[in-house]
């Protein structure tokens, strides 16, 4: 690397007076003997002078200064306003994130999507035959029945069957305060999330409960949300206790 | 108590209003937008003033808030600010040795400056126009001093390259030199 190359690399720093005394001396000495580097430095200094002259002359208006002083003064006298505004902004952002997370969550759990599909096909479009509770008992769902009955929420089982390919659900179709809901139980796999809040899937709300070996989905129409939500909590608790007893973990 | 804090804020921060406005004006479409940006910067600075340590560099602290506010308003800016530092720099391509016309029209400078990537324009504005040190710019933009030096060097070269062809006199000067 010759002197010109080395000096050219230092000229910007030299022009800004950011070089050490030792480097200054070296550059200074080279500039005395090299017209090309001296012109380069002159260009840097000329450009800076032009920029400073042309772009450095603007001033903020007195009106802006007045507005800022008034706004800061207002914040100083009412500090809660700024804090509340910040909290509102944070709360809004959190709500958006939560909504996005909930939307992502249902998509990220293929079993939840499958549960909704089975609810639509079996419970709403009548793919399954409707049974009385007694018939369901004959069909092999005796153990769960006492846990599902919930007179307090005007619910009863109208159909019980198995459906789906992967996974195979134990599907209980219920009437809850006049609307149709489903409880779908499947063996727990890696696809099921350990903790999932109720999620929205089109016209349906999906509640989820996991036990060590099973995952339970409760699906109902959003239009029935008021009564169905109360029932969901009760139903999930009942089924959860039943499954844990079955698994020997309770 | 609030009055003392307000007085301290005005003494430490408001004295930099003119330069913040000038820098804001370079990165916004018009005076009104620049004023909104600067006002928002000061309100954010006021909210954070409890965390400012008296005796430290208020100017660099204000610029830091300013550029964060600007980035929040212009999402593309964040990407643009980061995209040039890792790219190889063709020194020869920009090694235009012609002198700059000593009296270039203001609109030519403004046009050439406006065409610069923000990463370069910001350091040129802070160092060449407002006279900040490399260390202050480093703190203001939250980048290492080496990055400030690199952006400054490349930005000045780009600016010169864009300014030189604008003047017929310069072309003649260049021919004379060669």
mmCIF file of C-alpha atoms in Angstrom, chain B residues 24-134:
data_model
loop_
_atom_site.group_PDB
_atom_site.id
_atom_site.type_symbol
_atom_site.label_atom_id
_atom_site.label_comp_id
_atom_site.label_asym_id
_atom_site.label_seq_id
_atom_site.Cartn_x
_atom_site.Cartn_y
_atom_site.Cartn_z
ATOM 1 C CA UNK B 24 -35.910 16.263 10.460
ATOM 2 C CA UNK B 25 -36.509 18.426 7.429
ATOM 3 C CA UNK B 26 -34.016 16.348 5.411
ATOM 4 C CA UNK B 27 -35.908 13.119 6.096
ATOM 5 C CA UNK B 28 -39.488 14.270 5.719
ATOM 6 C CA UNK B 29 -41.626 15.457 2.850
ATOM 7 C CA UNK B 30 -42.386 18.941 4.144
ATOM 8 C CA UNK B 31 -42.019 21.374 7.014
ATOM 9 C CA UNK B 32 -45.237 20.249 8.695
ATOM 10 C CA UNK B 33 -44.157 16.616 8.810
ATOM 11 C CA UNK B 34 -40.734 17.639 10.119
ATOM 12 C CA UNK B 35 -42.364 19.683 12.882
ATOM 13 C CA UNK B 36 -44.623 16.766 13.877
ATOM 14 C CA UNK B 37 -41.608 14.482 14.000
ATOM 15 C CA UNK B 38 -39.612 16.883 16.159
ATOM 16 C CA UNK B 39 -42.538 17.509 18.504
ATOM 17 C CA UNK B 40 -43.079 13.776 18.961
ATOM 18 C CA UNK B 41 -39.348 13.387 19.642
ATOM 19 C CA UNK B 42 -39.498 16.001 22.399
ATOM 20 C CA UNK B 43 -42.575 14.466 23.992
ATOM 21 C CA UNK B 44 -40.891 11.065 24.030
ATOM 22 C CA UNK B 45 -37.769 12.678 25.446
ATOM 23 C CA UNK B 46 -39.844 14.308 28.191
ATOM 24 C CA UNK B 47 -41.428 10.969 29.119
ATOM 25 C CA UNK B 48 -37.955 9.438 29.351
ATOM 26 C CA UNK B 49 -36.251 12.437 30.940
ATOM 27 C CA UNK B 50 -36.150 10.733 34.356
ATOM 28 C CA UNK B 51 -33.750 8.197 32.853
ATOM 29 C CA UNK B 52 -31.470 10.840 31.356
ATOM 30 C CA UNK B 53 -28.329 11.342 33.421
ATOM 31 C CA UNK B 54 -27.495 15.027 33.849
ATOM 32 C CA UNK B 55 -23.995 15.769 32.647
ATOM 33 C CA UNK B 56 -24.086 13.140 29.906
ATOM 34 C CA UNK B 57 -24.515 14.022 26.256
ATOM 35 C CA UNK B 58 -28.089 15.248 25.892
ATOM 36 C CA UNK B 59 -27.606 16.009 22.212
ATOM 37 C CA UNK B 60 -26.699 12.413 21.306
ATOM 38 C CA UNK B 61 -29.500 11.151 23.583
ATOM 39 C CA UNK B 62 -32.021 13.370 21.792
ATOM 40 C CA UNK B 63 -30.838 12.251 18.365
ATOM 41 C CA UNK B 64 -31.180 8.662 19.449
ATOM 42 C CA UNK B 65 -34.819 9.266 20.363
ATOM 43 C CA UNK B 66 -35.261 11.259 17.162
ATOM 44 C CA UNK B 67 -34.045 8.448 14.890
ATOM 45 C CA UNK B 68 -36.087 5.863 16.773
ATOM 46 C CA UNK B 69 -39.161 8.033 16.320
ATOM 47 C CA UNK B 70 -38.333 8.468 12.649
ATOM 48 C CA UNK B 71 -37.853 4.712 12.239
ATOM 49 C CA UNK B 72 -41.179 4.028 13.934
ATOM 50 C CA UNK B 73 -42.867 6.380 11.473
ATOM 51 C CA UNK B 74 -41.074 5.010 8.452
ATOM 52 C CA UNK B 75 -40.827 1.250 8.645
ATOM 53 C CA UNK B 76 -38.778 1.020 5.497
ATOM 54 C CA UNK B 77 -36.134 3.200 7.102
ATOM 55 C CA UNK B 78 -35.014 0.465 9.466
ATOM 56 C CA UNK B 79 -34.359 -1.853 6.568
ATOM 57 C CA UNK B 80 -32.627 0.879 4.612
ATOM 58 C CA UNK B 81 -30.452 1.904 7.547
ATOM 59 C CA UNK B 82 -29.099 -1.595 7.881
ATOM 60 C CA UNK B 83 -28.749 -2.729 4.285
ATOM 61 C CA UNK B 84 -25.633 -0.863 3.178
ATOM 62 C CA UNK B 85 -23.103 -1.755 5.836
ATOM 63 C CA UNK B 86 -22.525 -5.329 4.698
ATOM 64 C CA UNK B 87 -22.315 -4.625 0.998
ATOM 65 C CA UNK B 88 -18.884 -4.546 -0.669
ATOM 66 C CA UNK B 89 -17.844 -1.063 -1.627
ATOM 67 C CA UNK B 90 -16.397 -0.458 -5.081
ATOM 68 C CA UNK B 91 -13.965 2.310 -4.219
ATOM 69 C CA UNK B 92 -12.744 2.737 -7.797
ATOM 70 C CA UNK B 93 -16.246 3.208 -9.166
ATOM 71 C CA UNK B 94 -16.730 6.223 -6.966
ATOM 72 C CA UNK B 95 -13.178 7.514 -7.090
ATOM 73 C CA UNK B 96 -14.088 10.634 -8.973
ATOM 74 C CA UNK B 97 -11.189 12.989 -8.542
ATOM 75 C CA UNK B 98 -12.865 16.018 -10.047
ATOM 76 C CA UNK B 99 -13.311 19.057 -7.881
ATOM 77 C CA UNK B 100 -16.738 20.238 -6.805
ATOM 78 C CA UNK B 101 -18.054 23.447 -8.199
ATOM 79 C CA UNK B 102 -17.561 26.061 -5.477
ATOM 80 C CA UNK B 103 -21.012 27.549 -5.839
ATOM 81 C CA UNK B 104 -23.464 24.781 -6.545
ATOM 82 C CA UNK B 105 -27.090 25.841 -6.424
ATOM 83 C CA UNK B 106 -29.031 24.942 -3.314
ATOM 84 C CA UNK B 107 -31.563 22.870 -5.211
ATOM 85 C CA UNK B 108 -28.751 20.777 -6.735
ATOM 86 C CA UNK B 109 -27.362 19.982 -3.304
ATOM 87 C CA UNK B 110 -30.813 19.238 -1.957
ATOM 88 C CA UNK B 111 -31.623 16.992 -4.902
ATOM 89 C CA UNK B 112 -28.348 15.094 -4.652
ATOM 90 C CA UNK B 113 -28.699 14.785 -0.883
ATOM 91 C CA UNK B 114 -32.300 13.616 -1.112
ATOM 92 C CA UNK B 115 -31.180 10.829 -3.457
ATOM 93 C CA UNK B 116 -28.722 9.412 -0.925
ATOM 94 C CA UNK B 117 -29.612 6.301 1.067
ATOM 95 C CA UNK B 118 -30.736 7.336 4.550
ATOM 96 C CA UNK B 119 -27.860 5.411 6.139
ATOM 97 C CA UNK B 120 -25.395 7.752 4.427
ATOM 98 C CA UNK B 121 -27.477 10.927 4.508
ATOM 99 C CA UNK B 122 -27.961 10.674 8.269
ATOM 100 C CA UNK B 123 -24.240 10.554 9.100
ATOM 101 C CA UNK B 124 -23.413 13.294 6.594
ATOM 102 C CA UNK B 125 -26.110 15.514 8.063
ATOM 103 C CA UNK B 126 -24.955 14.899 11.613
ATOM 104 C CA UNK B 127 -21.205 15.238 10.986
ATOM 105 C CA UNK B 128 -20.915 17.715 8.107
ATOM 106 C CA UNK B 129 -23.872 19.977 8.791
ATOM 107 C CA UNK B 130 -24.439 19.719 12.539
ATOM 108 C CA UNK B 131 -20.844 19.046 13.549
ATOM 109 C CA UNK B 132 -21.372 15.994 15.765
ATOM 110 C CA UNK B 133 -18.340 13.898 16.635
ATOM 111 C CA UNK B 134 -18.099 10.297 15.467
#
